[in-house]
Short mmCIF file of C-alpha atoms and ligand atoms in Angstrom, two decimals:
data_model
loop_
_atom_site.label_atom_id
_atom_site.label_comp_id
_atom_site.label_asym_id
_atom_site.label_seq_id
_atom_site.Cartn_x
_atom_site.Cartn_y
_atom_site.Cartn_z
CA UNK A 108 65.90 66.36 112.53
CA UNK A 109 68.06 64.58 109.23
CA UNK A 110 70.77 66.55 109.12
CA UNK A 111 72.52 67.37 105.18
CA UNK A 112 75.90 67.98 106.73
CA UNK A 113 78.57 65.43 105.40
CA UNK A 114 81.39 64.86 104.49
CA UNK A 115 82.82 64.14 100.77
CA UNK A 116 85.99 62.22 99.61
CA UNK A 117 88.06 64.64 97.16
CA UNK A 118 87.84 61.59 94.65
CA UNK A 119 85.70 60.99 91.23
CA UNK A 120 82.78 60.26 93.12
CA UNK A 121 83.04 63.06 95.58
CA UNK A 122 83.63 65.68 93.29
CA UNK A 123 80.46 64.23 90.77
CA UNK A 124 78.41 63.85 93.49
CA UNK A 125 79.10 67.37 94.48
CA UNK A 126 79.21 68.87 90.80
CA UNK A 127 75.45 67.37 90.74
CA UNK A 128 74.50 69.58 94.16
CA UNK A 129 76.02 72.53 92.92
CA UNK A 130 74.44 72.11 89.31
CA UNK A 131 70.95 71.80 91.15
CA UNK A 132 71.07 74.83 92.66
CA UNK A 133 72.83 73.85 95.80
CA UNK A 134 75.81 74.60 98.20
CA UNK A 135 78.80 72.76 98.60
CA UNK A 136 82.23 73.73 100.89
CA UNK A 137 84.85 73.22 98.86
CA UNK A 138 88.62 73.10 100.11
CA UNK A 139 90.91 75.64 97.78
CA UNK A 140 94.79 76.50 98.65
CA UNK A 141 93.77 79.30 101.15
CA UNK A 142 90.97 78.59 102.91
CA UNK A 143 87.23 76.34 102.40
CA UNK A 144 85.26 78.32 100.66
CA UNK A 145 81.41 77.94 100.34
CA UNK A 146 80.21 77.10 96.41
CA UNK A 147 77.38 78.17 94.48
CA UNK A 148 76.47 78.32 90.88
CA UNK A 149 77.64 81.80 90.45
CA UNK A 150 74.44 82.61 87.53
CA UNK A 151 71.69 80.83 89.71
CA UNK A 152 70.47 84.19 92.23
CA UNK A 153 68.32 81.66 94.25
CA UNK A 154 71.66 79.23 95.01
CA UNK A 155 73.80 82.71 95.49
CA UNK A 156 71.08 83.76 98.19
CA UNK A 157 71.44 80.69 99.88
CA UNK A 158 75.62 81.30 100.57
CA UNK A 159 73.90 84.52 101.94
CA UNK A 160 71.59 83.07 104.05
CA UNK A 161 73.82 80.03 105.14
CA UNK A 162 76.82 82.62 106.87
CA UNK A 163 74.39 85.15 107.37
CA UNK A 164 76.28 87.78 105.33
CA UNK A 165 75.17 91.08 104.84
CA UNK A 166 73.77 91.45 101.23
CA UNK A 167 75.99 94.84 100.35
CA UNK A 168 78.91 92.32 101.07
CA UNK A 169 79.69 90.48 97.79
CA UNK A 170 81.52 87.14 96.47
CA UNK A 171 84.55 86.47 94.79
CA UNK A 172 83.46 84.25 91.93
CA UNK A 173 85.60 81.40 91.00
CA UNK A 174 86.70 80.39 87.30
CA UNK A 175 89.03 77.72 86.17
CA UNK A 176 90.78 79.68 83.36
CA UNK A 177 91.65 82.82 81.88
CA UNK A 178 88.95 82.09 78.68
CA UNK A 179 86.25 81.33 81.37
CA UNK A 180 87.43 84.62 83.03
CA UNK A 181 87.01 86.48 79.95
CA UNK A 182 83.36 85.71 79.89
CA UNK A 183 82.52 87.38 83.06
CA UNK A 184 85.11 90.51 83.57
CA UNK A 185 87.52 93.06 81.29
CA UNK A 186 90.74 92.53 81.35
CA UNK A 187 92.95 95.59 81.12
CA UNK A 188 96.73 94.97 80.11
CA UNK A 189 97.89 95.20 83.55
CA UNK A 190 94.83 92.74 84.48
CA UNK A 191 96.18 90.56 82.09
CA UNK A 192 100.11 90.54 83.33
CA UNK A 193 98.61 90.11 86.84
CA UNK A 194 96.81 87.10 85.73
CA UNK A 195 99.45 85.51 84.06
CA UNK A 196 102.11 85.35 86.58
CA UNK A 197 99.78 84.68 89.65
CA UNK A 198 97.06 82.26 88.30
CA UNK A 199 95.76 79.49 88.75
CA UNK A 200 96.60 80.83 92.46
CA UNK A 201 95.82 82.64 95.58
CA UNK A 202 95.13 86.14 93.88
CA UNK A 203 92.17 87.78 93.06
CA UNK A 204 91.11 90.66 90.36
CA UNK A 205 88.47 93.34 91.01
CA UNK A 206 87.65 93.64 87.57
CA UNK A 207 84.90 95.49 85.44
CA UNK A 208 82.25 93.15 85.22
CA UNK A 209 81.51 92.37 81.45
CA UNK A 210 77.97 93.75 80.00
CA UNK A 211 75.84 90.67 80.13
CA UNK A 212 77.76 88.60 82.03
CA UNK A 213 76.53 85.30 83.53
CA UNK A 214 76.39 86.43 87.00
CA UNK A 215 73.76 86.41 89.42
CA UNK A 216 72.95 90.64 90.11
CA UNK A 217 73.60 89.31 94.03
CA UNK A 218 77.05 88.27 93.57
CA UNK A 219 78.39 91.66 93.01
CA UNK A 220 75.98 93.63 95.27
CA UNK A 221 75.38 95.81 92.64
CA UNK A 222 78.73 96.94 91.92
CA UNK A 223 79.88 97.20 88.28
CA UNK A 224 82.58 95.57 89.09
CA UNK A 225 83.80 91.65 89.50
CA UNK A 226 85.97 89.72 91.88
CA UNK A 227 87.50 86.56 89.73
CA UNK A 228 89.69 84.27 91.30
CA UNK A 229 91.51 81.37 89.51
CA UNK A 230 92.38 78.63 92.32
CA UNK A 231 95.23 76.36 91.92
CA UNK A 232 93.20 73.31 94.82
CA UNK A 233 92.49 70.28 91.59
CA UNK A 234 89.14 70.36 93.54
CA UNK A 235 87.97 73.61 92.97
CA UNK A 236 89.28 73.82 89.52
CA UNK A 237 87.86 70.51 88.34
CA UNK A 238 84.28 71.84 89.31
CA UNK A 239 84.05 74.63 88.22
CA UNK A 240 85.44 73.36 84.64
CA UNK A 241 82.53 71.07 85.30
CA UNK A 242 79.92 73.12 86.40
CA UNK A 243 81.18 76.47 85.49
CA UNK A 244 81.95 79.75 87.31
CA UNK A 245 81.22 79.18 90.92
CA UNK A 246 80.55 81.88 94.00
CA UNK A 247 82.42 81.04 97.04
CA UNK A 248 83.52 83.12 99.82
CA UNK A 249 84.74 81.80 102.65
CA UNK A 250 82.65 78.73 104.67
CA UNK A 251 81.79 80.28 107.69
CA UNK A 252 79.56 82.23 109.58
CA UNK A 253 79.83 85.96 108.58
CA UNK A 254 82.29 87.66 110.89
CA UNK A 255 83.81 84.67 112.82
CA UNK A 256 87.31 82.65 112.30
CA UNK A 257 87.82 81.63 108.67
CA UNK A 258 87.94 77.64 108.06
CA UNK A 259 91.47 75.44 107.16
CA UNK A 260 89.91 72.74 107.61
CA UNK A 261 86.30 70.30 107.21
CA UNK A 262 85.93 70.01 110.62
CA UNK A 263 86.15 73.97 111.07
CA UNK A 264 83.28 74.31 108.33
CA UNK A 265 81.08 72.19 110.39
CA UNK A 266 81.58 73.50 113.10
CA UNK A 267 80.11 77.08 112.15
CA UNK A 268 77.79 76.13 109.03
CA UNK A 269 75.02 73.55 109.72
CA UNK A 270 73.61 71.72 106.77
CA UNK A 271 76.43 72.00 104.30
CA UNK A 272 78.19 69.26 102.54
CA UNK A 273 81.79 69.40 102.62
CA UNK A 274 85.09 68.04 100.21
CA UNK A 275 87.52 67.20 102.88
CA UNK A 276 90.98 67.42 101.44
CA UNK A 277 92.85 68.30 104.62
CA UNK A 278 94.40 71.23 105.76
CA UNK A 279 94.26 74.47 103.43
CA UNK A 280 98.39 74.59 102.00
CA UNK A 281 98.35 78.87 102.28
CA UNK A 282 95.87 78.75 105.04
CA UNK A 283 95.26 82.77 104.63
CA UNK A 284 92.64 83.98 102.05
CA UNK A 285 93.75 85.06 98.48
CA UNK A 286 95.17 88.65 98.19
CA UNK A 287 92.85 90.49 97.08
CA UNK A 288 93.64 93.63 93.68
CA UNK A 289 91.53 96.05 92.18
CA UNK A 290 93.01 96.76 88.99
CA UNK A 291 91.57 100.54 87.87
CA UNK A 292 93.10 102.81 84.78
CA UNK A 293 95.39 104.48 86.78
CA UNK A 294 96.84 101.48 88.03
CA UNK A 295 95.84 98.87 91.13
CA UNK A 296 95.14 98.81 94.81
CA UNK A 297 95.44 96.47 97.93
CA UNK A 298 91.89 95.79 98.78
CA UNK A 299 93.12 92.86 101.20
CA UNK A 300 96.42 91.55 102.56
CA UNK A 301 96.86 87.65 101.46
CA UNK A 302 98.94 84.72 100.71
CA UNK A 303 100.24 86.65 97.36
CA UNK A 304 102.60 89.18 98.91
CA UNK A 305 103.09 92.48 98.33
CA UNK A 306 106.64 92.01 97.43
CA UNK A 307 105.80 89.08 95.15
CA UNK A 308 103.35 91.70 93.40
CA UNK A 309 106.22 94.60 93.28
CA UNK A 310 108.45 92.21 91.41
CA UNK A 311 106.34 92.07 88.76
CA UNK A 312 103.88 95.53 88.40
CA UNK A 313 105.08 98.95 90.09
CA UNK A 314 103.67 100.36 93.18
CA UNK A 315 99.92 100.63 93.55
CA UNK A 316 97.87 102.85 94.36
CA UNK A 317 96.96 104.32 97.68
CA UNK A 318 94.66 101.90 99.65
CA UNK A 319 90.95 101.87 100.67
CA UNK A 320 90.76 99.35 102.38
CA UNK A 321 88.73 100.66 105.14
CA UNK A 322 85.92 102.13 103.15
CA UNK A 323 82.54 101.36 105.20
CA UNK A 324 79.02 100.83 103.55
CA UNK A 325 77.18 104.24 101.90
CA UNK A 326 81.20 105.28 101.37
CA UNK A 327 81.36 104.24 97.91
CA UNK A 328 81.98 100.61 98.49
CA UNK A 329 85.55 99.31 97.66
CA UNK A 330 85.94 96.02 99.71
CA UNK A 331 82.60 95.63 101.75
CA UNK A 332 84.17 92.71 103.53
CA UNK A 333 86.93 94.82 105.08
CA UNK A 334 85.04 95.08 108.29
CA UNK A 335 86.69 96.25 111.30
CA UNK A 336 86.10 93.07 113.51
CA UNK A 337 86.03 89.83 111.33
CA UNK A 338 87.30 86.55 112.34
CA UNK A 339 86.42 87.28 115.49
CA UNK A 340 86.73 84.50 118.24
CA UNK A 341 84.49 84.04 120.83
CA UNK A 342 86.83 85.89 123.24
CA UNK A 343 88.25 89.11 124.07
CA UNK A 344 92.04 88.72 121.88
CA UNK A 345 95.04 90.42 123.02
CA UNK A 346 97.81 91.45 120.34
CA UNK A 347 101.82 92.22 120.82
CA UNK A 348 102.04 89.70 123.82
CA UNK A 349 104.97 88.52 125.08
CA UNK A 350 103.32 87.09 127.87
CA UNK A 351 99.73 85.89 128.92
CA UNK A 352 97.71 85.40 131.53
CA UNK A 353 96.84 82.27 133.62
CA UNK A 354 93.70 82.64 132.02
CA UNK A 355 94.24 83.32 128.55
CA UNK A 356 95.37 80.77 125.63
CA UNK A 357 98.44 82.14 124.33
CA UNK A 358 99.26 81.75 120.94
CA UNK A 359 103.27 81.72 120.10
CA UNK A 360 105.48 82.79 117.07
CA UNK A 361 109.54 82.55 117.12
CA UNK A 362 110.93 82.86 120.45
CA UNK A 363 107.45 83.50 122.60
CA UNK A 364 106.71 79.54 123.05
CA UNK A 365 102.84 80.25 124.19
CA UNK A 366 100.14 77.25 124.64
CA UNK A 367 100.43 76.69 120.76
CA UNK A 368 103.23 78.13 118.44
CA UNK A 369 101.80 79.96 114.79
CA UNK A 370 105.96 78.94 114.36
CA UNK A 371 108.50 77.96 116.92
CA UNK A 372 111.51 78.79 113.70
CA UNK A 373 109.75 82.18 112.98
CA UNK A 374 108.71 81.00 109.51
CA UNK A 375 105.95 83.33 108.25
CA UNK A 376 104.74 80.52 105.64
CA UNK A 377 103.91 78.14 108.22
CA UNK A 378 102.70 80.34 111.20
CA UNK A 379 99.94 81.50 107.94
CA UNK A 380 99.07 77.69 107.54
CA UNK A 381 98.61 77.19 111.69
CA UNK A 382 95.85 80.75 112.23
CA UNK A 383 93.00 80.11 111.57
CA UNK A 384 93.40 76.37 113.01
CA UNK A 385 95.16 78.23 116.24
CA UNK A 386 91.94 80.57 116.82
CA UNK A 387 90.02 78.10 116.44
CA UNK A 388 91.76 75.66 118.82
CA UNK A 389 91.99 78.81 121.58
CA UNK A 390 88.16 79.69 120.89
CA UNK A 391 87.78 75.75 122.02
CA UNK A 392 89.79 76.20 125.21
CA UNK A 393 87.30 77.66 127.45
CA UNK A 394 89.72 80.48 128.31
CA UNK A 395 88.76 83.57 129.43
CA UNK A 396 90.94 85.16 126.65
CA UNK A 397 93.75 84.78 123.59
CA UNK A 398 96.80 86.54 124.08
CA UNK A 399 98.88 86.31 120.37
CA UNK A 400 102.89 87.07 120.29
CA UNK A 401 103.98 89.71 117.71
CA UNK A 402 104.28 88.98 114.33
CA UNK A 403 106.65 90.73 111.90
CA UNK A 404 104.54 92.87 109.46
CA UNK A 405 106.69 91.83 105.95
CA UNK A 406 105.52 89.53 103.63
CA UNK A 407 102.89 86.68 104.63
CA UNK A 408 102.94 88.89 107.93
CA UNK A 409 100.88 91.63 106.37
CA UNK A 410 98.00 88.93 105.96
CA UNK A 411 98.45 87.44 109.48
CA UNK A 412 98.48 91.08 111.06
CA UNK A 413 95.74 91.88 108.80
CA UNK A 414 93.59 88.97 110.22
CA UNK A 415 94.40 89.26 114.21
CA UNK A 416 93.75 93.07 114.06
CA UNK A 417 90.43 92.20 112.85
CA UNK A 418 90.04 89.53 115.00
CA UNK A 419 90.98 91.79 118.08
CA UNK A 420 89.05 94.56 116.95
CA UNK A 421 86.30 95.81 118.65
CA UNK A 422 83.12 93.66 117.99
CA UNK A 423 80.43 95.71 116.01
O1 TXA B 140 90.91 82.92 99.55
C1 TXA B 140 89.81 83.45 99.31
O2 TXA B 140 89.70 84.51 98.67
C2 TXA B 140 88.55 82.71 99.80
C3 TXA B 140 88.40 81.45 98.97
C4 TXA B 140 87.21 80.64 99.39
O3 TXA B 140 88.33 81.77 97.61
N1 TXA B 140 87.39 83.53 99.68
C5 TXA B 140 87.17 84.61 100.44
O4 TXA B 140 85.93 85.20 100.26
O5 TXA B 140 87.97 85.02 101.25
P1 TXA B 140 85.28 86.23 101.29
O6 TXA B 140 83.89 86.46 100.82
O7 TXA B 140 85.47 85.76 102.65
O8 TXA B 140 86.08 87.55 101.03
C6 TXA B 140 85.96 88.18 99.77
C7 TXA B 140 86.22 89.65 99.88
C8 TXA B 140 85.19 90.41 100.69
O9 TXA B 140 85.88 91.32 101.52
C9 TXA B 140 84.38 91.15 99.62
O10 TXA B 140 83.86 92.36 100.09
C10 TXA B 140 85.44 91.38 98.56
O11 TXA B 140 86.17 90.18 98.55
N2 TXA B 140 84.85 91.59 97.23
C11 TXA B 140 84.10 90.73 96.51
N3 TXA B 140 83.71 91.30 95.35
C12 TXA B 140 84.22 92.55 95.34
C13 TXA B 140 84.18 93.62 94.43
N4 TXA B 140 83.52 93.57 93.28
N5 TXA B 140 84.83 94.76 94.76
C14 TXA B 140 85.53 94.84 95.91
N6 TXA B 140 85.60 93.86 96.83
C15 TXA B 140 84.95 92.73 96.55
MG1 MG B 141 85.70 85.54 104.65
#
């Protein structure tokens, strides 16, 4: 059977050639500063149910929808004043805004799983942002199967999506998804750990809220996607270990040398770049198991903690 899967130079040509599948109602993966994220025009409900279909995501799960600036933003959500601070220091970059979606906004009813309310993201990648100033606001979560290891990198997306064209650009620069902040009247919330920290939020808006970031479906929804076992490797993984087995891969951080270091200086910022590429590289070793070393939980840690609980949670 002709496969569609292949791969797409992040020049002129690539990006026209993919601004003409995603204008016709197609997918495209498409690399931004955190991780590849699966395209779609974000108005078109047939193209949005294929990024459903394609990582075989649960429809009460929905997608961040990309825009290129803060006037294309204003189309689609309502930006309080805090919103708008938020927005201003962080974007174009890895943070998104749970926002209230904007009466008669150009989004498919799919893409917010019927939630009044609007993920926006602004990405810094020049790939992302020049299509979606050339097709306009695009749905993307992230390109891979629903509940398995995120993707850094093409060869990750192929690996778990079939039939998908992808804009190689190389490795993801953050290599952890975007953080993700519901602003509400009151003030905002953590809805996910990500490569904006906490304590590059703090410096610029108080504390937030309390979080909810464990809020399951029929709870009143806050982030669906917060599932207790996501990015789950094929095998059993093993947190806090100093030491592994013969039969595990271990992954290493600082001191704890392992198969494969996330860091061998202890840098946060760099052991977020190696994850996702270091679960997928132990899910490839045919070991029994992945034993991780401990990670400090400050700053970029919070994300990588964030993501390895998940991934050694129990599998639903
Ligand atoms: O870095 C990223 O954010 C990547 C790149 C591709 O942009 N995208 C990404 O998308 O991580 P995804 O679908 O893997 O995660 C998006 C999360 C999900 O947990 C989803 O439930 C949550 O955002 N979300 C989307 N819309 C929401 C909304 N209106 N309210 C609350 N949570 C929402
Ligand atoms: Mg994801």
């Amino acid at each position: 059977m002709a496969s569609k899967s292949r791969i797409l130079a992040p020049d002129v040509a690539g990006i026209a050639a993919a601004a003409a599948c995603l204008r016709a109602g197609g997918l495209v993966a498409v690399p931004t500063e955190t991780v590849y994220g699966l395209a779609a025009r974000a108005d078109d409900g047939a193209a949005v149910a294929g990024i459903y279909a394609a990582k075989g995501r649960p429809s009460f799960n929905p997608l961040i929808v990309h825009v290129a600036d803060m006037a294309m933003a204003q189309t689609l959500a309502v930006f309080s004043p805090l919103a708008q601070v938020l927005a201003e220091r962080f974007w174009p970059g890895p943070l998104t805004l749970v926002l209230p979606r904007r009466a008669g906004a150009p989004v498919a009813a799919l893409v917010t799983a019927g939630l009044e309310t609007v993920a926006l993201r602004c990405a810094a990648h020049a790939v992302m942002q020049a299509l979606v100033r050339d097709v306009g606001p695009l749905a993307a979560p992230s390109a891979n199967a629903s509940g398995r290891i995120s993707p850094t990198r093409a060869a990750h997306v192929l690996a778990s999506l079939a039939d998908v064209p992808v804009i190689d650009a190389g490795p993801c620069a953050a290599g952890v998804e975007s953080t993700i902040v519901a602003v509400e009247a009151e003030g905002w919330r953590l809805l996910r750990a990500g490569a904006v920290t906490v304590e590059e939020l703090m410096a610029v808006v108080r504390a937030p809220l309390p979080g909810r970031a464990e809020v399951g479906p029929g709870e009143g929804i806050i982030a669906p996607g917060m599932m207790e076992s996501h990015y789950a490797p094929q095998q059993p993984v093993r947190l806090e270990a100093v030491t592994a087995q013969p039969d595990e891969f271990h992954i290493g951080f600082d001191t704890v040398a392992g198969d494969a270091t996330l860091s061998a200086s202890g840098d946060l910022a760099e052991a977020a770049v190696r994850l996702f590429d270091l679960l997928h590289t132990a899910q490839a070793s045919g070991r029994a198991g992945i034993a991780v070393a401990p990670v400090p939980n400050h700053g970029l840690g919070l994300a990588i903690n964030d993501r390895l609980q998940r991934a050694a949670a129990p599998r639903g």
